[in-house]
PDB file of C-alpha atoms and ligand atoms in Angstrom:
ATOM      1  CA  UNK A 892     -78.089  48.470 -78.721  1.00 38.00           C
ATOM      2  CA  UNK A 893     -78.365  47.711 -82.387  1.00 44.00           C
ATOM      3  CA  UNK A 894     -75.874  47.076 -84.905  1.00 46.00           C
ATOM      4  CA  UNK A 895     -77.634  48.836 -88.127  1.00 47.00           C
ATOM      5  CA  UNK A 896     -74.095  48.645 -90.222  1.00 53.00           C
ATOM      6  CA  UNK A 897     -74.314  44.626 -90.343  1.00 56.00           C
ATOM      7  CA  UNK A 898     -76.279  42.792 -92.865  1.00 65.00           C
ATOM      8  CA  UNK A 899     -79.369  41.517 -91.721  1.00 83.00           C
ATOM      9  CA  UNK A 900     -79.471  37.745 -90.858  1.00 95.00           C
ATOM     10  CA  UNK A 901     -81.041  35.882 -93.554  1.00 97.00           C
ATOM     11  CA  UNK A 902     -84.744  34.069 -92.618  1.00 97.00           C
ATOM     12  CA  UNK A 903     -83.567  30.816 -93.456  1.00 97.00           C
ATOM     13  CA  UNK A 904     -80.790  31.094 -90.811  1.00 98.00           C
ATOM     14  CA  UNK A 905     -83.474  32.727 -88.355  1.00 98.00           C
ATOM     15  CA  UNK A 906     -85.526  29.601 -89.418  1.00 98.00           C
ATOM     16  CA  UNK A 907     -82.591  27.009 -88.837  1.00 98.00           C
ATOM     17  CA  UNK A 908     -81.707  28.616 -85.650  1.00 98.00           C
ATOM     18  CA  UNK A 909     -85.254  28.407 -84.307  1.00 98.00           C
ATOM     19  CA  UNK A 910     -85.569  25.101 -85.512  1.00 98.00           C
ATOM     20  CA  UNK A 911     -82.213  23.541 -84.324  1.00 98.00           C
ATOM     21  CA  UNK A 912     -80.689  26.023 -81.541  1.00 98.00           C
ATOM     22  CA  UNK A 913     -77.575  26.133 -83.577  1.00 98.00           C
ATOM     23  CA  UNK A 914     -76.192  27.603 -86.775  1.00 98.00           C
ATOM     24  CA  UNK A 915     -72.829  26.983 -88.204  1.00 98.00           C
ATOM     25  CA  UNK A 916     -70.870  29.508 -90.317  1.00 98.00           C
ATOM     26  CA  UNK A 917     -68.264  28.536 -92.680  1.00 98.00           C
ATOM     27  CA  UNK A 918     -64.844  29.835 -93.223  1.00 98.00           C
ATOM     28  CA  UNK A 919     -64.812  32.335 -90.540  1.00 98.00           C
ATOM     29  CA  UNK A 920     -61.289  32.219 -89.775  1.00 98.00           C
ATOM     30  CA  UNK A 921     -58.202  31.542 -92.634  1.00 98.00           C
ATOM     31  CA  UNK A 922     -55.821  28.907 -92.264  1.00 98.00           C
ATOM     32  CA  UNK A 923     -53.346  31.486 -91.320  1.00 98.00           C
ATOM     33  CA  UNK A 924     -55.417  32.934 -88.443  1.00 98.00           C
ATOM     34  CA  UNK A 925     -56.208  29.454 -87.113  1.00 98.00           C
ATOM     35  CA  UNK A 926     -52.395  28.736 -87.372  1.00 98.00           C
ATOM     36  CA  UNK A 927     -51.587  32.063 -85.355  1.00 98.00           C
ATOM     37  CA  UNK A 928     -54.430  30.842 -82.441  1.00 98.00           C
ATOM     38  CA  UNK A 929     -52.918  27.366 -82.427  1.00 98.00           C
ATOM     39  CA  UNK A 930     -49.409  28.627 -81.880  1.00 98.00           C
ATOM     40  CA  UNK A 931     -50.409  30.968 -79.169  1.00 98.00           C
ATOM     41  CA  UNK A 932     -52.555  28.271 -77.513  1.00 98.00           C
ATOM     42  CA  UNK A 933     -50.086  25.628 -77.703  1.00 98.00           C
ATOM     43  CA  UNK A 934     -47.351  27.876 -75.889  1.00 98.00           C
ATOM     44  CA  UNK A 935     -50.095  28.688 -73.232  1.00 98.00           C
ATOM     45  CA  UNK A 936     -51.234  25.178 -72.656  1.00 98.00           C
ATOM     46  CA  UNK A 937     -47.520  24.116 -71.853  1.00 98.00           C
ATOM     47  CA  UNK A 938     -46.959  26.708 -68.980  1.00 98.00           C
ATOM     48  CA  UNK A 939     -47.807  26.205 -65.511  1.00 97.00           C
ATOM     49  CA  UNK A 940     -50.138  28.829 -63.523  1.00 97.00           C
ATOM     50  CA  UNK A 941     -49.815  29.612 -60.105  1.00 96.00           C
ATOM     51  CA  UNK A 942     -53.419  30.711 -59.566  1.00 96.00           C
ATOM     52  CA  UNK A 943     -52.652  32.460 -56.550  1.00 94.00           C
ATOM     53  CA  UNK A 944     -56.272  34.193 -56.587  1.00 92.00           C
ATOM     54  CA  UNK A 945     -57.789  30.707 -55.588  1.00 94.00           C
ATOM     55  CA  UNK A 946     -56.121  31.345 -51.993  1.00 91.00           C
ATOM     56  CA  UNK A 947     -57.903  34.713 -51.794  1.00 88.00           C
ATOM     57  CA  UNK A 948     -61.232  33.672 -52.989  1.00 87.00           C
ATOM     58  CA  UNK A 949     -61.601  30.022 -52.265  1.00 88.00           C
ATOM     59  CA  UNK A 950     -62.359  26.929 -54.402  1.00 92.00           C
ATOM     60  CA  UNK A 951     -62.057  27.885 -58.125  1.00 95.00           C
ATOM     61  CA  UNK A 952     -61.513  26.446 -61.709  1.00 96.00           C
ATOM     62  CA  UNK A 953     -57.631  26.741 -62.561  1.00 97.00           C
ATOM     63  CA  UNK A 954     -56.499  28.569 -65.499  1.00 98.00           C
ATOM     64  CA  UNK A 955     -55.157  25.022 -67.022  1.00 98.00           C
ATOM     65  CA  UNK A 956     -57.812  22.279 -66.308  1.00 98.00           C
ATOM     66  CA  UNK A 957     -56.312  18.745 -66.929  1.00 97.00           C
ATOM     67  CA  UNK A 958     -58.715  16.896 -65.069  1.00 96.00           C
ATOM     68  CA  UNK A 959     -59.931  15.028 -68.258  1.00 97.00           C
ATOM     69  CA  UNK A 960     -57.749  12.567 -69.747  1.00 97.00           C
ATOM     70  CA  UNK A 961     -55.906  13.644 -73.018  1.00 98.00           C
ATOM     71  CA  UNK A 962     -57.794  16.766 -72.702  1.00 98.00           C
ATOM     72  CA  UNK A 963     -56.530  20.635 -71.732  1.00 98.00           C
ATOM     73  CA  UNK A 964     -59.009  23.461 -71.234  1.00 98.00           C
ATOM     74  CA  UNK A 965     -57.556  26.757 -70.628  1.00 98.00           C
ATOM     75  CA  UNK A 966     -59.901  29.605 -68.973  1.00 98.00           C
ATOM     76  CA  UNK A 967     -60.147  33.263 -69.282  1.00 98.00           C
ATOM     77  CA  UNK A 968     -58.360  33.573 -72.866  1.00 98.00           C
ATOM     78  CA  UNK A 969     -57.705  37.508 -72.985  1.00 98.00           C
ATOM     79  CA  UNK A 970     -56.330  37.193 -69.411  1.00 97.00           C
ATOM     80  CA  UNK A 971     -53.654  34.701 -70.858  1.00 98.00           C
ATOM     81  CA  UNK A 972     -52.952  36.713 -74.377  1.00 98.00           C
ATOM     82  CA  UNK A 973     -54.137  39.700 -76.280  1.00 98.00           C
ATOM     83  CA  UNK A 974     -54.049  37.825 -79.549  1.00 98.00           C
ATOM     84  CA  UNK A 975     -57.872  36.310 -78.312  1.00 98.00           C
ATOM     85  CA  UNK A 976     -59.117  39.845 -77.949  1.00 98.00           C
ATOM     86  CA  UNK A 977     -60.079  40.224 -81.390  1.00 98.00           C
ATOM     87  CA  UNK A 978     -62.586  37.375 -81.265  1.00 98.00           C
ATOM     88  CA  UNK A 979     -64.601  39.211 -78.655  1.00 98.00           C
ATOM     89  CA  UNK A 980     -66.231  41.189 -81.781  1.00 98.00           C
ATOM     90  CA  UNK A 981     -65.626  39.205 -84.762  1.00 98.00           C
ATOM     91  CA  UNK A 982     -67.294  40.878 -87.625  1.00 97.00           C
ATOM     92  CA  UNK A 983     -68.813  37.854 -88.908  1.00 97.00           C
ATOM     93  CA  UNK A 984     -70.116  37.083 -85.532  1.00 98.00           C
ATOM     94  CA  UNK A 985     -71.347  40.296 -84.163  1.00 98.00           C
ATOM     95  CA  UNK A 986     -74.700  40.331 -86.208  1.00 98.00           C
ATOM     96  CA  UNK A 987     -75.876  37.119 -84.760  1.00 98.00           C
ATOM     97  CA  UNK A 988     -75.204  38.267 -81.233  1.00 98.00           C
ATOM     98  CA  UNK A 989     -77.597  41.269 -81.858  1.00 98.00           C
ATOM     99  CA  UNK A 990     -79.846  39.131 -83.662  1.00 98.00           C
ATOM    100  CA  UNK A 991     -80.081  36.125 -81.211  1.00 98.00           C
ATOM    101  CA  UNK A 992     -78.904  37.363 -77.667  1.00 98.00           C
ATOM    102  CA  UNK A 993     -80.331  41.305 -78.073  1.00 98.00           C
ATOM    103  CA  UNK A 994     -77.976  43.003 -75.708  1.00 98.00           C
ATOM    104  CA  UNK A 995     -74.916  40.765 -75.638  1.00 98.00           C
ATOM    105  CA  UNK A 996     -72.298  40.644 -73.122  1.00 98.00           C
ATOM    106  CA  UNK A 997     -69.316  38.654 -72.914  1.00 98.00           C
ATOM    107  CA  UNK A 998     -69.341  36.159 -69.846  1.00 98.00           C
ATOM    108  CA  UNK A 999     -66.699  33.587 -70.506  1.00 98.00           C
ATOM    109  CA  UNK A1000     -63.924  32.365 -72.492  1.00 98.00           C
ATOM    110  CA  UNK A1001     -62.233  29.126 -72.848  1.00 98.00           C
ATOM    111  CA  UNK A1002     -60.268  26.615 -74.985  1.00 99.00           C
ATOM    112  CA  UNK A1003     -60.555  22.966 -75.227  1.00 98.00           C
ATOM    113  CA  UNK A1004     -57.905  20.847 -76.914  1.00 98.00           C
ATOM    114  CA  UNK A1005     -58.117  17.262 -77.284  1.00 98.00           C
ATOM    115  CA  UNK A1006     -55.809  14.252 -78.120  1.00 98.00           C
ATOM    116  CA  UNK A1007     -56.221  10.967 -79.105  1.00 98.00           C
ATOM    117  CA  UNK A1008     -58.030   8.853 -76.295  1.00 98.00           C
ATOM    118  CA  UNK A1009     -60.084  11.879 -75.042  1.00 98.00           C
ATOM    119  CA  UNK A1010     -63.300  10.642 -73.746  1.00 97.00           C
ATOM    120  CA  UNK A1011     -66.685  12.144 -73.868  1.00 93.00           C
ATOM    121  CA  UNK A1012     -67.702  14.533 -70.925  1.00 93.00           C
ATOM    122  CA  UNK A1013     -71.280  14.323 -70.364  1.00 95.00           C
ATOM    123  CA  UNK A1014     -74.611  15.728 -71.673  1.00 97.00           C
ATOM    124  CA  UNK A1015     -75.271  19.215 -70.187  1.00 97.00           C
ATOM    125  CA  UNK A1016     -76.914  22.540 -70.970  1.00 98.00           C
ATOM    126  CA  UNK A1017     -75.856  25.762 -70.022  1.00 98.00           C
ATOM    127  CA  UNK A1018     -79.248  27.398 -68.805  1.00 98.00           C
ATOM    128  CA  UNK A1019     -82.698  25.992 -68.890  1.00 98.00           C
ATOM    129  CA  UNK A1020     -84.874  26.033 -71.915  1.00 98.00           C
ATOM    130  CA  UNK A1021     -87.045  28.851 -70.466  1.00 98.00           C
ATOM    131  CA  UNK A1022     -83.909  30.905 -71.408  1.00 98.00           C
ATOM    132  CA  UNK A1023     -84.667  30.573 -75.042  1.00 98.00           C
ATOM    133  CA  UNK A1024     -87.752  32.568 -76.396  1.00 98.00           C
ATOM    134  CA  UNK A1025     -89.538  33.563 -79.490  1.00 98.00           C
ATOM    135  CA  UNK A1026     -91.815  36.225 -79.475  1.00 97.00           C
ATOM    136  CA  UNK A1027     -93.089  38.864 -81.795  1.00 96.00           C
ATOM    137  CA  UNK A1028     -90.735  37.593 -84.327  1.00 95.00           C
ATOM    138  CA  UNK A1029     -87.889  38.254 -82.032  1.00 97.00           C
ATOM    139  CA  UNK A1030     -85.759  35.213 -80.930  1.00 98.00           C
ATOM    140  CA  UNK A1031     -83.753  35.413 -77.854  1.00 98.00           C
ATOM    141  CA  UNK A1032     -81.320  33.432 -76.454  1.00 98.00           C
ATOM    142  CA  UNK A1033     -80.177  34.317 -72.980  1.00 98.00           C
ATOM    143  CA  UNK A1034     -76.847  32.419 -73.146  1.00 98.00           C
ATOM    144  CA  UNK A1035     -74.847  31.780 -76.627  1.00 99.00           C
ATOM    145  CA  UNK A1036     -71.943  30.118 -77.345  1.00 99.00           C
ATOM    146  CA  UNK A1037     -69.536  30.727 -79.962  1.00 99.00           C
ATOM    147  CA  UNK A1038     -67.025  28.059 -81.107  1.00 99.00           C
ATOM    148  CA  UNK A1039     -64.361  28.717 -83.212  1.00 99.00           C
ATOM    149  CA  UNK A1040     -62.824  25.513 -84.565  1.00 99.00           C
ATOM    150  CA  UNK A1041     -59.246  26.028 -85.306  1.00 99.00           C
ATOM    151  CA  UNK A1042     -58.608  22.610 -86.543  1.00 98.00           C
ATOM    152  CA  UNK A1043     -60.955  20.141 -88.584  1.00 98.00           C
ATOM    153  CA  UNK A1044     -63.957  18.774 -86.110  1.00 98.00           C
ATOM    154  CA  UNK A1045     -64.579  15.502 -87.756  1.00 98.00           C
ATOM    155  CA  UNK A1046     -66.806  13.079 -86.221  1.00 97.00           C
ATOM    156  CA  UNK A1047     -63.774  11.144 -84.845  1.00 98.00           C
ATOM    157  CA  UNK A1048     -62.085  14.186 -83.853  1.00 98.00           C
ATOM    158  CA  UNK A1049     -64.006  14.518 -80.741  1.00 98.00           C
ATOM    159  CA  UNK A1050     -66.372  17.297 -82.152  1.00 98.00           C
ATOM    160  CA  UNK A1051     -69.221  18.885 -80.277  1.00 98.00           C
ATOM    161  CA  UNK A1052     -72.137  16.394 -80.205  1.00 98.00           C
ATOM    162  CA  UNK A1053     -75.649  18.426 -79.973  1.00 98.00           C
ATOM    163  CA  UNK A1054     -79.432  17.257 -79.858  1.00 98.00           C
ATOM    164  CA  UNK A1055     -81.264  19.514 -82.247  1.00 98.00           C
ATOM    165  CA  UNK A1056     -84.418  20.998 -80.973  1.00 98.00           C
ATOM    166  CA  UNK A1057     -83.332  20.435 -77.225  1.00 98.00           C
ATOM    167  CA  UNK A1058     -83.591  24.234 -76.476  1.00 98.00           C
ATOM    168  CA  UNK A1059     -87.151  23.731 -76.646  1.00 97.00           C
ATOM    169  CA  UNK A1060     -87.487  20.053 -75.370  1.00 96.00           C
ATOM    170  CA  UNK A1061     -90.734  19.870 -73.024  1.00 96.00           C
ATOM    171  CA  UNK A1062     -89.199  17.229 -71.076  1.00 91.00           C
ATOM    172  CA  UNK A1063     -86.012  15.537 -70.158  1.00 91.00           C
ATOM    173  CA  UNK A1064     -84.742  12.249 -70.319  1.00 94.00           C
ATOM    174  CA  UNK A1065     -81.880  10.965 -67.883  1.00 95.00           C
ATOM    175  CA  UNK A1066     -78.930  12.596 -69.804  1.00 94.00           C
ATOM    176  CA  UNK A1067     -76.446  10.935 -67.897  1.00 93.00           C
ATOM    177  CA  UNK A1068     -77.604   7.647 -68.912  1.00 96.00           C
ATOM    178  CA  UNK A1069     -76.776   8.197 -72.482  1.00 96.00           C
ATOM    179  CA  UNK A1070     -73.240   8.339 -74.088  1.00 95.00           C
ATOM    180  CA  UNK A1071     -72.640  10.415 -76.999  1.00 95.00           C
ATOM    181  CA  UNK A1072     -74.480   9.595 -80.223  1.00 96.00           C
ATOM    182  CA  UNK A1073     -76.605   6.770 -78.179  1.00 96.00           C
ATOM    183  CA  UNK A1074     -78.539   9.937 -77.209  1.00 97.00           C
ATOM    184  CA  UNK A1075     -82.201  10.062 -79.471  1.00 96.00           C
ATOM    185  CA  UNK A1076     -81.635  12.438 -81.891  1.00 97.00           C
ATOM    186  CA  UNK A1077     -78.326  13.444 -81.250  1.00 98.00           C
ATOM    187  CA  UNK A1078     -75.893  14.669 -83.921  1.00 98.00           C
ATOM    188  CA  UNK A1079     -72.339  15.135 -84.564  1.00 98.00           C
ATOM    189  CA  UNK A1080     -71.420  18.855 -85.461  1.00 98.00           C
ATOM    190  CA  UNK A1081     -68.755  18.906 -87.587  1.00 98.00           C
ATOM    191  CA  UNK A1082     -66.780  21.066 -89.404  1.00 98.00           C
ATOM    192  CA  UNK A1083     -63.697  22.303 -90.856  1.00 98.00           C
ATOM    193  CA  UNK A1084     -60.931  24.436 -89.275  1.00 98.00           C
ATOM    194  CA  UNK A1085     -62.225  28.193 -89.572  1.00 98.00           C
ATOM    195  CA  UNK A1086     -65.750  27.189 -89.149  1.00 98.00           C
ATOM    196  CA  UNK A1087     -67.824  28.450 -86.145  1.00 98.00           C
ATOM    197  CA  UNK A1088     -70.791  26.810 -84.375  1.00 99.00           C
ATOM    198  CA  UNK A1089     -73.086  29.185 -82.657  1.00 99.00           C
ATOM    199  CA  UNK A1090     -75.575  27.632 -80.341  1.00 99.00           C
ATOM    200  CA  UNK A1091     -78.028  28.689 -77.454  1.00 99.00           C
ATOM    201  CA  UNK A1092     -76.798  27.066 -74.205  1.00 98.00           C
ATOM    202  CA  UNK A1093     -80.184  25.920 -73.752  1.00 98.00           C
ATOM    203  CA  UNK A1094     -79.360  22.926 -76.191  1.00 98.00           C
ATOM    204  CA  UNK A1095     -78.083  19.839 -74.738  1.00 98.00           C
ATOM    205  CA  UNK A1096     -74.898  19.167 -75.881  1.00 98.00           C
ATOM    206  CA  UNK A1097     -71.285  17.389 -75.372  1.00 98.00           C
ATOM    207  CA  UNK A1098     -67.932  16.363 -76.843  1.00 98.00           C
ATOM    208  CA  UNK A1099     -67.674  13.015 -78.907  1.00 98.00           C
ATOM    209  CA  UNK A1100     -64.321  10.794 -78.019  1.00 98.00           C
ATOM    210  CA  UNK A1101     -61.422  11.381 -79.681  1.00 98.00           C
ATOM    211  CA  UNK A1102     -59.752   8.491 -81.872  1.00 98.00           C
ATOM    212  CA  UNK A1103     -57.668  10.330 -84.303  1.00 98.00           C
ATOM    213  CA  UNK A1104     -53.989  11.589 -83.822  1.00 97.00           C
ATOM    214  CA  UNK A1105     -53.807  15.185 -84.711  1.00 96.00           C
ATOM    215  CA  UNK A1106     -55.034  17.438 -82.083  1.00 98.00           C
ATOM    216  CA  UNK A1107     -58.414  19.119 -82.113  1.00 98.00           C
ATOM    217  CA  UNK A1108     -58.752  22.649 -80.704  1.00 98.00           C
ATOM    218  CA  UNK A1109     -61.513  24.900 -80.228  1.00 99.00           C
ATOM    219  CA  UNK A1110     -62.107  28.398 -78.795  1.00 99.00           C
ATOM    220  CA  UNK A1111     -65.227  29.262 -76.839  1.00 99.00           C
ATOM    221  CA  UNK A1112     -66.931  32.511 -76.450  1.00 99.00           C
ATOM    222  CA  UNK A1113     -69.950  32.476 -74.052  1.00 98.00           C
ATOM    223  CA  UNK A1114     -72.178  35.681 -74.239  1.00 99.00           C
ATOM    224  CA  UNK A1115     -75.349  36.456 -71.949  1.00 98.00           C
ATOM    225  CA  UNK A1116     -78.093  38.927 -72.426  1.00 98.00           C
ATOM    226  CA  UNK A1117     -77.081  42.201 -70.351  1.00 98.00           C
ATOM    227  CA  UNK A1118     -79.997  41.325 -67.727  1.00 97.00           C
ATOM    228  CA  UNK A1119     -78.122  38.025 -66.819  1.00 97.00           C
ATOM    229  CA  UNK A1120     -76.000  38.344 -63.606  1.00 95.00           C
ATOM    230  CA  UNK A1121     -72.846  37.209 -64.354  1.00 95.00           C
ATOM    231  CA  UNK A1122     -71.070  37.195 -61.184  1.00 94.00           C
ATOM    232  CA  UNK A1123     -73.664  34.871 -59.432  1.00 93.00           C
ATOM    233  CA  UNK A1124     -73.384  32.057 -61.986  1.00 95.00           C
ATOM    234  CA  UNK A1125     -70.411  30.233 -60.893  1.00 93.00           C
ATOM    235  CA  UNK A1126     -68.200  31.869 -58.011  1.00 91.00           C
ATOM    236  CA  UNK A1127     -65.399  29.538 -58.723  1.00 93.00           C
ATOM    237  CA  UNK A1128     -65.008  30.760 -62.296  1.00 95.00           C
ATOM    238  CA  UNK A1129     -65.463  34.588 -61.680  1.00 96.00           C
ATOM    239  CA  UNK A1130     -61.945  35.403 -62.157  1.00 96.00           C
ATOM    240  CA  UNK A1131     -62.024  33.812 -65.841  1.00 97.00           C
ATOM    241  CA  UNK A1132     -65.120  35.656 -66.632  1.00 98.00           C
ATOM    242  CA  UNK A1133     -63.793  39.247 -65.392  1.00 97.00           C
ATOM    243  CA  UNK A1134     -61.207  41.231 -66.875  1.00 97.00           C
ATOM    244  CA  UNK A1135     -59.162  43.853 -64.715  1.00 95.00           C
ATOM    245  CA  UNK A1136     -58.885  47.268 -66.211  1.00 95.00           C
ATOM    246  CA  UNK A1137     -55.456  46.713 -67.495  1.00 95.00           C
ATOM    247  CA  UNK A1138     -56.973  44.417 -69.999  1.00 97.00           C
ATOM    248  CA  UNK A1139     -59.889  46.187 -70.981  1.00 97.00           C
ATOM    249  CA  UNK A1140     -57.875  49.291 -71.224  1.00 98.00           C
ATOM    250  CA  UNK A1141     -56.181  47.803 -74.201  1.00 98.00           C
ATOM    251  CA  UNK A1142     -59.663  46.724 -75.995  1.00 98.00           C
ATOM    252  CA  UNK A1143     -61.554  48.115 -78.889  1.00 98.00           C
ATOM    253  CA  UNK A1144     -64.379  50.430 -77.915  1.00 98.00           C
ATOM    254  CA  UNK A1145     -67.017  47.278 -79.456  1.00 98.00           C
ATOM    255  CA  UNK A1146     -64.967  44.987 -77.400  1.00 98.00           C
ATOM    256  CA  UNK A1147     -65.522  47.210 -74.172  1.00 98.00           C
ATOM    257  CA  UNK A1148     -68.954  47.647 -74.860  1.00 98.00           C
ATOM    258  CA  UNK A1149     -69.186  43.833 -74.984  1.00 98.00           C
ATOM    259  CA  UNK A1150     -67.774  43.534 -71.854  1.00 98.00           C
ATOM    260  CA  UNK A1151     -69.283  46.707 -70.272  1.00 98.00           C
ATOM    261  CA  UNK A1152     -70.585  44.563 -67.218  1.00 98.00           C
ATOM    262  CA  UNK A1153     -67.076  44.328 -65.939  1.00 97.00           C
ATOM    263  CA  UNK A1154     -67.280  48.103 -64.909  1.00 96.00           C
ATOM    264  CA  UNK A1155     -69.895  47.513 -62.665  1.00 94.00           C
ATOM    265  CA  UNK A1156     -68.482  44.428 -61.052  1.00 93.00           C
ATOM    266  CA  UNK A1157     -66.149  44.073 -57.984  1.00 86.00           C
ATOM    267  CA  UNK A1158     -63.664  41.485 -58.133  1.00 84.00           C
ATOM    268  CA  UNK A1159     -60.729  42.489 -56.154  1.00 75.00           C
ATOM    269  CA  UNK A1160     -58.520  40.089 -54.021  1.00 70.00           C
TER     270      UNK A1160
HETATM  271  O1  AKG B 648     -65.960  20.755 -77.543  1.00 73.47           O
HETATM  272  C1  AKG B 648     -66.114  19.795 -76.820  1.00 73.47           C
HETATM  273  O2  AKG B 648     -65.370  18.679 -76.433  1.00 73.47           O
HETATM  274  C2  AKG B 648     -67.392  19.801 -75.712  1.00 73.47           C
HETATM  275  C3  AKG B 648     -67.317  21.235 -75.155  1.00 73.47           C
HETATM  276  C4  AKG B 648     -68.629  21.451 -74.503  1.00 73.47           C
HETATM  277  O3  AKG B 648     -69.372  20.810 -74.342  1.00 73.47           O
HETATM  278  C5  AKG B 648     -68.608  22.744 -73.688  1.00 73.47           C
HETATM  279  O4  AKG B 648     -67.510  23.285 -73.522  1.00 73.47           O
HETATM  280  O5  AKG B 648     -69.655  22.807 -72.888  1.00 73.47           O
END
């Protein structure tokens, strides 16, 4: 799978991604686009979800998660509204998916809105450092997260905090012993509404506490290489990973290609 019509990624971007494990793209979404996503998100955040599927499949993550104070997380965005489909294959992002993942498949989508008083989560990485490689001039990140900032992400706004280079760190610290910027080498990943953070899920990361008033809302589109077994990752999240045929029917051919694993998975209940 390749995308010859897309411009090549610059050597400076490849250098920085390999050095730090993440990259930031500026002005990917316009302020009008951010406003449209925010409007849809706010309406969805104010709804209740029956999540009847949990009765059938056993313990699972609810659609709307509020267990963290002053924070709302919604899981499985295209299941909730078709407005989120178009970010699956955003033209500014696609070249990076092919360059850094190789054969990208969408595994997971979620949003996080934080309100004043939200606390940090906990340092974590999605996959081990062995899931990042550089070989024969090719970068491969087996799991790759694309974070769309719908609002400003300043250091006090509860932005993402990351440890540059931790995608290839050779030994671990007791990650839970450190809070936010106390982690040696950690930096706040700041940006404006419309910017996008892309990172290898091998990078140790967290979210900082939010001490400012306006809501901070981000959308997260997480991709894996096609060889990754999506459905064995986290059983309680499979409902949100998988889109049923009636949702995939409305997708564009490229969006269907990026979700092709869903044709091979059984998730009936
Ligand atoms: O945006 C945040 O507050 C942190 C997000 C994060 O660490 C995650 O979703 O894995």
